XYZ file of C-alpha atoms in Angstrom:
551
model
C 42.330 163.824 12.070
C 40.418 167.039 11.432
C 37.454 165.571 13.210
C 39.260 165.604 16.505
C 39.588 169.380 16.431
C 35.978 169.752 17.484
C 34.755 166.327 18.576
C 37.546 165.164 20.882
C 37.737 168.346 22.820
C 40.548 167.539 25.286
C 42.647 170.711 25.406
C 45.917 168.769 25.551
C 45.489 167.505 21.997
C 43.244 170.057 20.302
C 46.013 172.520 19.351
C 48.234 169.906 17.663
C 45.335 168.294 15.843
C 44.016 171.708 14.787
C 47.361 172.557 13.214
C 47.417 169.291 11.267
C 43.823 169.862 10.136
C 44.586 173.375 8.960
C 47.454 172.280 6.723
C 45.434 169.365 5.342
C 42.655 171.810 4.479
C 45.192 174.124 2.835
C 46.458 171.301 0.627
C 42.929 170.201 -0.279
C 41.770 173.702 -1.138
C 44.864 174.463 -3.191
C 44.556 171.200 -5.108
C 40.936 171.996 -5.903
C 41.909 175.454 -7.110
C 44.596 173.950 -9.272
C 42.105 171.795 -11.093
C 39.799 174.769 -11.699
C 42.229 177.340 -13.099
C 42.276 176.686 -16.823
C 41.421 180.392 -17.209
C 43.503 183.077 -15.502
C 43.403 186.863 -15.422
C 46.366 189.003 -14.496
C 44.266 191.226 -12.213
C 41.842 188.731 -10.624
C 43.256 187.321 -7.385
C 42.133 183.734 -6.801
C 41.587 184.633 -3.133
C 38.954 187.184 -4.181
C 35.560 186.140 -2.824
C 34.064 186.476 -6.306
C 36.616 184.277 -8.101
C 34.847 180.876 -7.622
C 31.609 182.477 -8.835
C 33.324 184.043 -11.835
C 34.886 180.672 -12.658
C 31.448 179.059 -12.447
C 30.109 181.496 -15.075
C 33.246 181.301 -17.241
C 32.885 177.512 -17.461
C 29.355 178.052 -18.772
C 30.442 180.668 -21.335
C 28.337 183.325 -19.635
C 31.172 185.758 -18.987
C 34.704 186.358 -20.203
C 37.534 188.801 -19.663
C 39.079 191.432 -21.903
C 41.447 190.779 -24.847
C 44.419 192.065 -22.848
C 44.072 189.197 -20.336
C 42.410 191.235 -17.598
C 39.020 190.904 -15.954
C 38.902 194.294 -14.193
C 36.853 192.961 -11.253
C 36.765 196.256 -9.363
C 35.704 198.397 -12.317
C 32.050 199.504 -12.476
C 29.783 197.260 -14.516
C 27.856 198.957 -17.326
C 24.336 198.350 -18.519
C 25.658 197.014 -21.828
C 27.899 194.467 -20.057
C 24.971 193.364 -17.936
C 22.816 192.880 -21.043
C 25.395 190.576 -22.616
C 25.757 188.499 -19.457
C 22.004 188.169 -18.951
C 21.360 186.974 -22.498
C 24.108 184.368 -22.244
C 22.962 183.270 -18.818
C 19.398 182.844 -20.056
C 20.658 181.013 -23.145
C 18.686 183.444 -25.320
C 19.347 184.125 -28.982
C 20.723 187.644 -29.698
C 18.371 189.529 -32.028
C 19.479 191.430 -35.144
C 16.229 193.333 -35.581
C 16.266 196.229 -38.084
C 14.188 198.346 -35.713
C 16.296 199.478 -32.730
C 14.377 199.611 -29.475
C 16.441 202.498 -28.097
C 17.670 205.636 -29.825
C 21.130 205.452 -28.231
C 21.833 201.804 -29.156
C 22.448 201.746 -32.936
C 22.836 198.533 -34.906
C 26.616 198.814 -34.918
C 26.828 198.980 -31.092
C 28.747 195.974 -29.698
C 25.833 195.011 -27.401
C 23.002 195.848 -29.829
C 21.729 192.297 -30.423
C 21.827 191.461 -26.721
C 19.950 194.569 -25.647
C 17.376 193.921 -28.373
C 16.828 190.369 -27.094
C 16.209 191.581 -23.548
C 13.875 194.348 -24.730
C 11.874 191.858 -26.803
C 11.332 189.661 -23.721
C 10.594 192.767 -21.591
C 13.466 192.156 -19.176
C 14.549 195.757 -19.777
C 12.475 198.788 -20.740
C 14.923 201.671 -20.871
C 14.155 205.238 -19.874
C 11.205 207.523 -20.615
C 13.203 209.369 -23.302
C 13.586 206.081 -25.254
C 17.240 205.691 -24.330
C 18.956 202.694 -22.761
C 22.191 204.426 -21.699
C 24.366 201.376 -22.411
C 27.551 202.973 -21.090
C 26.010 204.020 -17.778
C 27.166 202.245 -14.652
C 24.737 199.971 -12.794
C 24.121 201.012 -9.228
C 24.087 198.479 -6.419
C 20.370 199.174 -5.878
C 19.674 198.501 -9.569
C 21.616 195.237 -9.316
C 19.479 194.147 -6.358
C 16.283 194.974 -8.229
C 17.401 193.187 -11.409
C 18.452 190.135 -9.441
C 14.986 189.499 -8.034
C 13.224 190.405 -11.277
C 15.461 188.377 -13.558
C 15.447 185.189 -11.500
C 11.689 185.384 -10.928
C 12.065 185.759 -7.174
C 10.334 187.946 -4.652
C 12.127 189.333 -1.613
C 11.090 187.287 1.415
C 10.459 188.380 4.988
C 12.869 191.223 5.737
C 15.268 190.984 8.668
C 15.621 194.257 10.568
C 19.072 195.724 9.951
C 20.677 199.008 10.859
C 21.818 200.165 7.405
C 22.850 203.729 8.018
C 22.757 204.937 4.392
C 19.493 203.277 3.317
C 16.411 205.295 4.297
C 13.115 203.451 4.244
C 11.825 205.731 1.502
C 14.605 204.709 -0.884
C 13.060 203.535 -4.160
C 14.680 200.071 -3.836
C 14.609 199.740 -0.036
C 12.948 196.322 0.068
C 15.093 194.854 -2.713
C 18.346 196.178 -1.211
C 17.582 194.850 2.282
C 16.592 191.484 0.804
C 19.816 191.443 -1.242
C 21.827 192.073 1.928
C 19.958 189.263 3.708
C 20.675 186.955 0.763
C 24.344 187.968 0.659
C 24.076 189.521 -2.811
C 25.135 192.917 -1.470
C 27.702 193.388 1.269
C 27.843 195.894 4.107
C 30.888 198.000 4.890
C 30.824 199.482 8.384
C 27.027 199.371 8.340
C 26.719 200.978 4.900
C 25.399 199.355 1.721
C 26.095 202.270 -0.670
C 22.934 201.635 -2.745
C 23.561 204.387 -5.289
C 27.243 203.629 -5.867
C 28.261 201.607 -8.957
C 28.219 197.820 -8.721
C 31.576 196.342 -9.654
C 32.052 193.616 -12.244
C 33.009 191.265 -9.400
C 29.752 192.011 -7.574
C 27.788 191.537 -10.810
C 29.218 188.083 -11.562
C 28.725 187.156 -7.900
C 24.988 187.930 -8.135
C 24.551 186.166 -11.479
C 26.334 183.037 -10.290
C 24.321 182.837 -7.086
C 21.093 183.122 -9.070
C 22.256 180.469 -11.537
C 23.318 178.073 -8.777
C 20.029 178.522 -6.941
C 18.079 177.899 -10.162
C 20.077 174.733 -10.828
C 19.410 173.384 -7.343
C 15.678 173.966 -7.750
C 15.803 172.036 -11.035
C 17.721 169.216 -9.350
C 15.212 169.004 -6.501
C 12.265 168.950 -8.911
C 13.405 165.645 -10.439
C 14.088 163.816 -7.169
C 12.160 160.552 -6.987
C 13.972 158.604 -4.268
C 15.617 159.960 -1.136
C 18.555 162.114 -2.202
C 21.419 164.123 -0.731
C 22.268 167.410 -2.457
C 24.712 170.221 -1.735
C 22.769 173.101 -0.170
C 25.543 175.679 0.362
C 29.307 175.976 -0.033
C 31.194 177.356 2.976
C 34.673 178.749 3.566
C 37.110 175.928 2.649
C 39.449 177.118 5.425
C 36.736 177.165 8.073
C 35.463 174.474 10.436
C 31.646 174.646 10.608
C 30.359 172.849 13.692
C 26.735 173.484 14.706
C 23.823 175.341 13.143
C 20.307 176.565 13.809
C 17.426 177.990 11.802
C 17.315 181.779 11.895
C 14.724 184.236 10.622
C 12.928 183.321 7.406
C 14.988 180.872 5.351
C 18.303 181.719 6.958
C 20.748 179.457 8.792
C 23.169 180.619 11.463
C 26.158 178.387 12.135
C 29.391 178.455 14.107
C 32.697 178.536 12.244
C 34.838 177.198 15.052
C 38.176 177.526 13.290
C 37.657 181.184 12.352
C 35.962 182.121 15.663
C 32.831 183.494 13.952
C 29.102 183.100 13.622
C 28.057 182.983 9.981
C 24.691 183.410 8.237
C 23.459 181.659 5.112
C 20.702 183.649 3.433
C 17.924 182.425 1.189
C 20.267 182.441 -1.832
C 22.880 180.270 -0.089
C 25.457 183.053 0.288
C 27.522 183.165 3.484
C 28.084 186.362 5.477
C 29.430 187.052 8.974
C 26.953 187.784 11.762
C 29.533 188.382 14.497
C 33.093 187.638 15.484
C 36.565 187.935 14.060
C 40.059 186.556 14.498
C 42.866 188.710 15.828
C 45.551 187.318 13.531
C 47.340 183.995 13.256
C 49.470 182.045 15.674
C 52.916 180.649 14.902
C 51.338 177.752 13.021
C 49.091 179.918 10.870
C 45.935 179.153 12.855
C 43.371 181.955 13.396
C 43.467 183.393 16.910
C 40.205 184.061 18.715
C 39.540 186.296 21.680
C 37.006 187.280 24.301
C 35.142 190.534 23.914
C 31.538 191.668 24.031
C 30.458 194.335 21.568
C 29.165 194.953 18.074
C 29.296 192.590 15.111
C 32.708 193.783 13.956
C 34.215 194.225 17.412
C 33.059 191.155 19.367
C 35.287 188.089 19.625
C 34.788 184.386 20.349
C 37.188 181.502 20.918
C 36.038 178.349 19.102
C 32.245 178.866 19.222
C 30.273 175.641 18.830
C 26.668 174.903 19.844
C 24.028 177.484 18.969
C 20.307 177.859 19.735
C 17.674 180.413 18.677
C 14.853 181.590 20.912
C 12.628 182.382 17.918
C 12.595 186.091 18.740
C 15.938 187.189 17.331
C 18.322 186.147 20.109
C 20.901 183.397 19.638
C 22.634 181.587 22.498
C 26.144 180.426 21.673
C 28.423 177.989 23.478
C 31.719 179.883 23.304
C 33.692 176.769 24.160
C 37.276 177.862 24.756
C 36.129 180.978 26.613
C 33.975 178.795 28.865
C 31.016 181.106 28.300
C 27.473 181.267 26.991
C 27.067 184.374 24.850
C 23.948 186.005 23.380
C 23.876 187.479 19.890
C 21.103 189.467 18.241
C 20.373 189.848 14.507
C 22.501 192.972 14.338
C 25.490 191.021 15.620
C 25.625 192.572 19.090
C 27.281 190.130 21.500
C 26.878 189.914 25.289
C 28.079 187.419 27.869
C 25.240 185.547 29.606
C 27.198 183.006 31.688
C 30.933 182.445 32.141
C 33.228 180.169 34.113
C 32.200 176.889 32.446
C 34.526 174.095 31.300
C 34.349 173.828 27.516
C 30.577 174.067 26.890
C 29.549 172.676 23.487
C 25.897 171.645 23.152
C 23.016 174.008 23.896
C 19.212 173.741 23.790
C 16.341 176.002 24.872
C 13.343 174.848 26.865
C 9.759 175.971 26.408
C 9.825 178.218 29.497
C 13.033 180.071 28.662
C 15.420 177.738 30.478
C 18.729 176.941 28.805
C 20.404 173.546 28.817
C 24.143 173.225 28.212
C 26.442 170.258 27.726
C 29.477 171.265 29.824
C 31.667 168.889 27.903
C 34.909 168.692 29.894
C 33.047 168.478 33.203
C 30.903 165.681 31.714
C 27.568 167.057 32.849
C 24.367 168.759 31.742
C 23.548 172.174 33.193
C 20.251 174.009 33.490
C 20.421 177.811 33.389
C 17.570 180.144 34.323
C 16.693 183.495 32.738
C 18.962 185.350 35.209
C 21.992 183.253 34.286
C 22.014 181.116 37.445
C 22.933 177.527 36.677
C 22.417 174.185 38.412
C 23.531 170.667 37.508
C 20.720 168.639 35.970
C 22.690 165.427 35.487
C 26.238 164.124 35.706
C 28.891 164.316 38.421
C 31.005 162.446 40.922
C 33.957 161.777 38.585
C 37.472 160.900 39.608
C 40.068 163.518 38.759
C 43.330 162.899 36.907
C 45.884 165.635 36.256
C 43.398 168.194 37.487
C 40.590 167.153 35.115
C 37.508 164.982 35.723
C 37.532 161.748 33.732
C 34.290 160.799 32.020
C 32.708 157.383 32.327
C 29.273 155.757 31.885
C 26.287 155.175 34.138
C 22.547 155.671 33.933
C 20.847 157.188 36.960
C 19.479 160.397 38.428
C 21.358 163.639 38.921
C 25.029 163.227 39.807
C 24.638 159.434 39.900
C 24.499 159.546 36.099
C 27.798 159.638 34.211
C 28.698 161.067 30.787
C 31.885 161.123 28.721
C 32.334 164.464 26.971
C 28.693 165.016 25.959
C 28.253 167.342 22.992
C 25.029 167.774 20.991
C 21.736 168.520 22.737
C 18.128 168.520 21.524
C 14.865 168.883 23.412
C 11.363 167.617 22.662
C 8.047 169.320 23.372
C 7.673 167.467 26.688
C 10.979 168.777 28.001
C 13.043 165.605 27.571
C 16.650 166.198 26.537
C 18.505 164.036 24.046
C 22.267 164.006 24.481
C 25.003 162.893 22.108
C 27.257 161.279 24.720
C 30.166 161.395 22.312
C 32.922 159.733 24.336
C 30.569 156.902 25.367
C 29.299 156.329 21.789
C 25.716 156.548 22.995
C 22.577 158.650 22.720
C 21.180 159.404 26.167
C 17.795 160.717 27.264
C 17.339 163.008 30.268
C 13.978 163.651 31.915
C 13.020 167.102 33.238
C 13.824 165.727 36.714
C 17.347 164.693 35.692
C 16.832 160.945 35.250
C 19.252 159.668 32.621
C 18.647 156.584 30.488
C 20.347 155.199 27.393
C 18.279 155.458 24.234
C 20.734 153.778 21.859
C 24.329 152.643 21.581
C 26.625 150.418 23.623
C 30.240 149.271 24.163
C 32.545 149.535 27.139
C 36.045 148.835 25.780
C 38.227 151.930 25.674
C 40.411 153.180 22.858
C 44.034 152.663 23.860
C 45.565 155.483 25.901
C 42.273 157.388 26.097
C 39.116 157.527 28.184
C 36.938 157.214 25.055
C 34.826 154.129 24.380
C 35.542 152.385 21.078
C 33.189 153.375 18.286
C 31.480 151.055 15.833
C 28.634 150.745 13.385
C 25.503 148.670 13.766
C 21.820 149.341 13.126
C 19.343 147.757 15.516
C 17.301 148.360 18.656
C 18.678 150.163 21.694
C 21.914 148.712 23.003
C 22.295 146.486 19.933
C 23.153 149.595 17.893
C 26.601 151.177 17.638
C 27.829 154.719 16.902
C 31.224 156.233 16.168
C 31.523 159.610 17.912
C 27.991 161.009 17.497
C 27.959 164.799 17.712
C 24.916 166.905 16.754
C 21.331 165.734 16.891
C 17.745 166.909 16.423
C 14.370 165.583 17.527
C 11.130 165.748 15.551
C 7.628 166.352 16.849
C 7.008 162.595 16.724
C 10.081 161.998 18.987
C 12.186 160.628 16.119
C 15.835 161.510 16.764
C 18.315 162.319 13.986
C 22.037 161.972 14.690
C 25.192 163.163 12.936
C 27.328 160.024 13.372
C 30.567 161.803 12.609
C 33.214 159.112 12.215
C 30.801 156.739 10.499
C 30.297 159.633 8.043
C 26.548 159.127 7.953
C 23.226 160.284 9.387
C 21.397 157.911 11.710
C 17.781 157.970 12.798
C 16.278 156.592 16.016
C 12.565 155.788 16.014
C 10.417 156.540 19.079
C 10.600 152.791 19.805
C 14.408 152.937 19.879
C 15.211 151.364 16.520
C 18.374 152.779 14.950
C 18.723 152.851 11.171
C 20.914 154.672 8.668
C 19.191 157.525 6.870
C 21.974 158.667 4.542
C 25.639 158.094 3.897
C 27.812 155.348 2.445
C 29.940 155.271 5.631
C 33.140 156.252 3.875
C 34.485 159.818 3.877
C 33.937 161.662 0.615
C 31.980 164.340 -1.189
C 29.303 162.721 -3.339
C 25.698 163.839 -3.875
C 22.970 161.526 -5.115
C 20.986 158.607 -3.782
C 20.925 158.835 0.020
C 22.437 155.401 0.592
C 25.353 156.154 -1.748
C 25.993 159.771 -0.794
C 29.261 160.523 0.951
C 29.935 162.884 3.845
C 33.152 163.809 5.603
C 32.644 164.073 9.356
C 29.088 165.421 9.644
C 28.663 167.267 12.936
C 25.097 168.554 13.094
C 21.609 168.132 11.663
C 18.765 170.656 11.337
C 15.160 169.733 10.638
C 14.245 171.872 7.632
C 11.329 172.626 5.340
C 9.284 170.033 3.423
C 10.543 167.259 5.727
C 14.096 167.704 4.489
C 17.149 167.753 6.765
C 20.165 170.033 6.570
C 23.518 168.525 7.510
C 26.689 170.343 8.510
C 29.307 168.389 6.578
C 32.299 169.668 8.500
C 35.118 167.916 6.668
C 33.852 169.142 3.301
C 32.929 172.664 4.516
C 29.445 172.229 3.062
C 25.817 172.325 4.089
C 24.148 169.258 2.590
C 20.414 168.611 2.272
C 18.669 165.275 2.681
C 15.460 165.215 0.630
C 13.064 162.319 1.351
C 11.144 160.290 -1.198
C 8.745 162.227 -3.426
């Protein structure tokens, strides 16, 4: 049911199905929380962003609360508390040396053995006057620096950000900017407050992210056959739809339900690039809007497809606003084209042209750099109740017919690949607008709809079957990868047209492991990633999954 919120985009049914999906997600999320709450603190709200991360560390005996049943998440974290957490996280043995390393940490200090262990391994060095200052608060800049040092990481390529209270000559400038990019530090109205104390909640957040990232690296290092792993955990109340590679190791994706664009940094932490909701409707669903502006002021209505020009500008199909919007890395949003009918898929050509799947008009548009659009393929539909009705035909220009096309991808020769979702086919469009069918078949319609019946079958060309394909990607060798949403798997089409199943057991679920046994829940997009791996937007599970090929 949740699938239909974004895949079957007919406006007459999307609101009802969205409401049902929202309440199903609420029940799922609450049941998951119920299983995870063996430990509770009177002052730690389970809706706090840091709670799942704190729970992760509590389960591993890395952190704990106070004897009075509190956690004090918003209190400043001290250097002594950090020392205890780091030793436990590293699984180090506390040292009871008779020779204190610091003059202000005597043997009877509650954190003495932990501080000694860190000093012995040279994780901490103290101050020039031979003090450690165990009761001193940790600043947010110090937390950023310790994060990269402790987890043996180096800040990657920095993304330009307008952080108003972080001058470039700040002693931890590079580490703080990298921590913001990774989601370790948050921004409040453009400020990072580098010299303010880091809270206990922020401290456990950073430690958990580092621990999770380390565990994933260990998991990947032992992969022998093709595997599917969880890459990042998203908002359980969101509906991720499409994604694209951003700067460095970042991913930008659309959260359609919450009307936002989100960023996943190199440490798999999610932050908002642009967009917000304006409240909730009578059914508790987030309400979007339409407004250009800054990251915190701009609004979308069910954003979906997204493309990156490689120079810091993202093009977004703002579906319910009928617009194509541009967004830069600072989150500034502008309208590029408006007046479209539920655009979803988007792809960029080599010469700056933009291709859009105008889903409810069942056609593919080509837009030039000035925002002028023409129809590349699709047209001539009959109209019922004021809306064109999709159907199927190969051909050139408006002789070709689509049925609510969604995902788009483009190869280096300018050929478009289209997930013709309502026709259960993958189509190919030449630069001149000639449309052919690459894979998929079937003509029988689902009762009371204009959608072709879905199915599952590997094979060549028309012998293959899909079940509401959505997002797709094309490799340099012309291999096409498809998120086959209601088959809950990832399909691959060879340049010769042979369709096979890359990953997924074809039943909805949330299982990592061997690719053929892994379970997805309505995957909606695929991104070609590093080291020949593939990232998958697993919409129904609110996850980013990673397919890792044979090693």
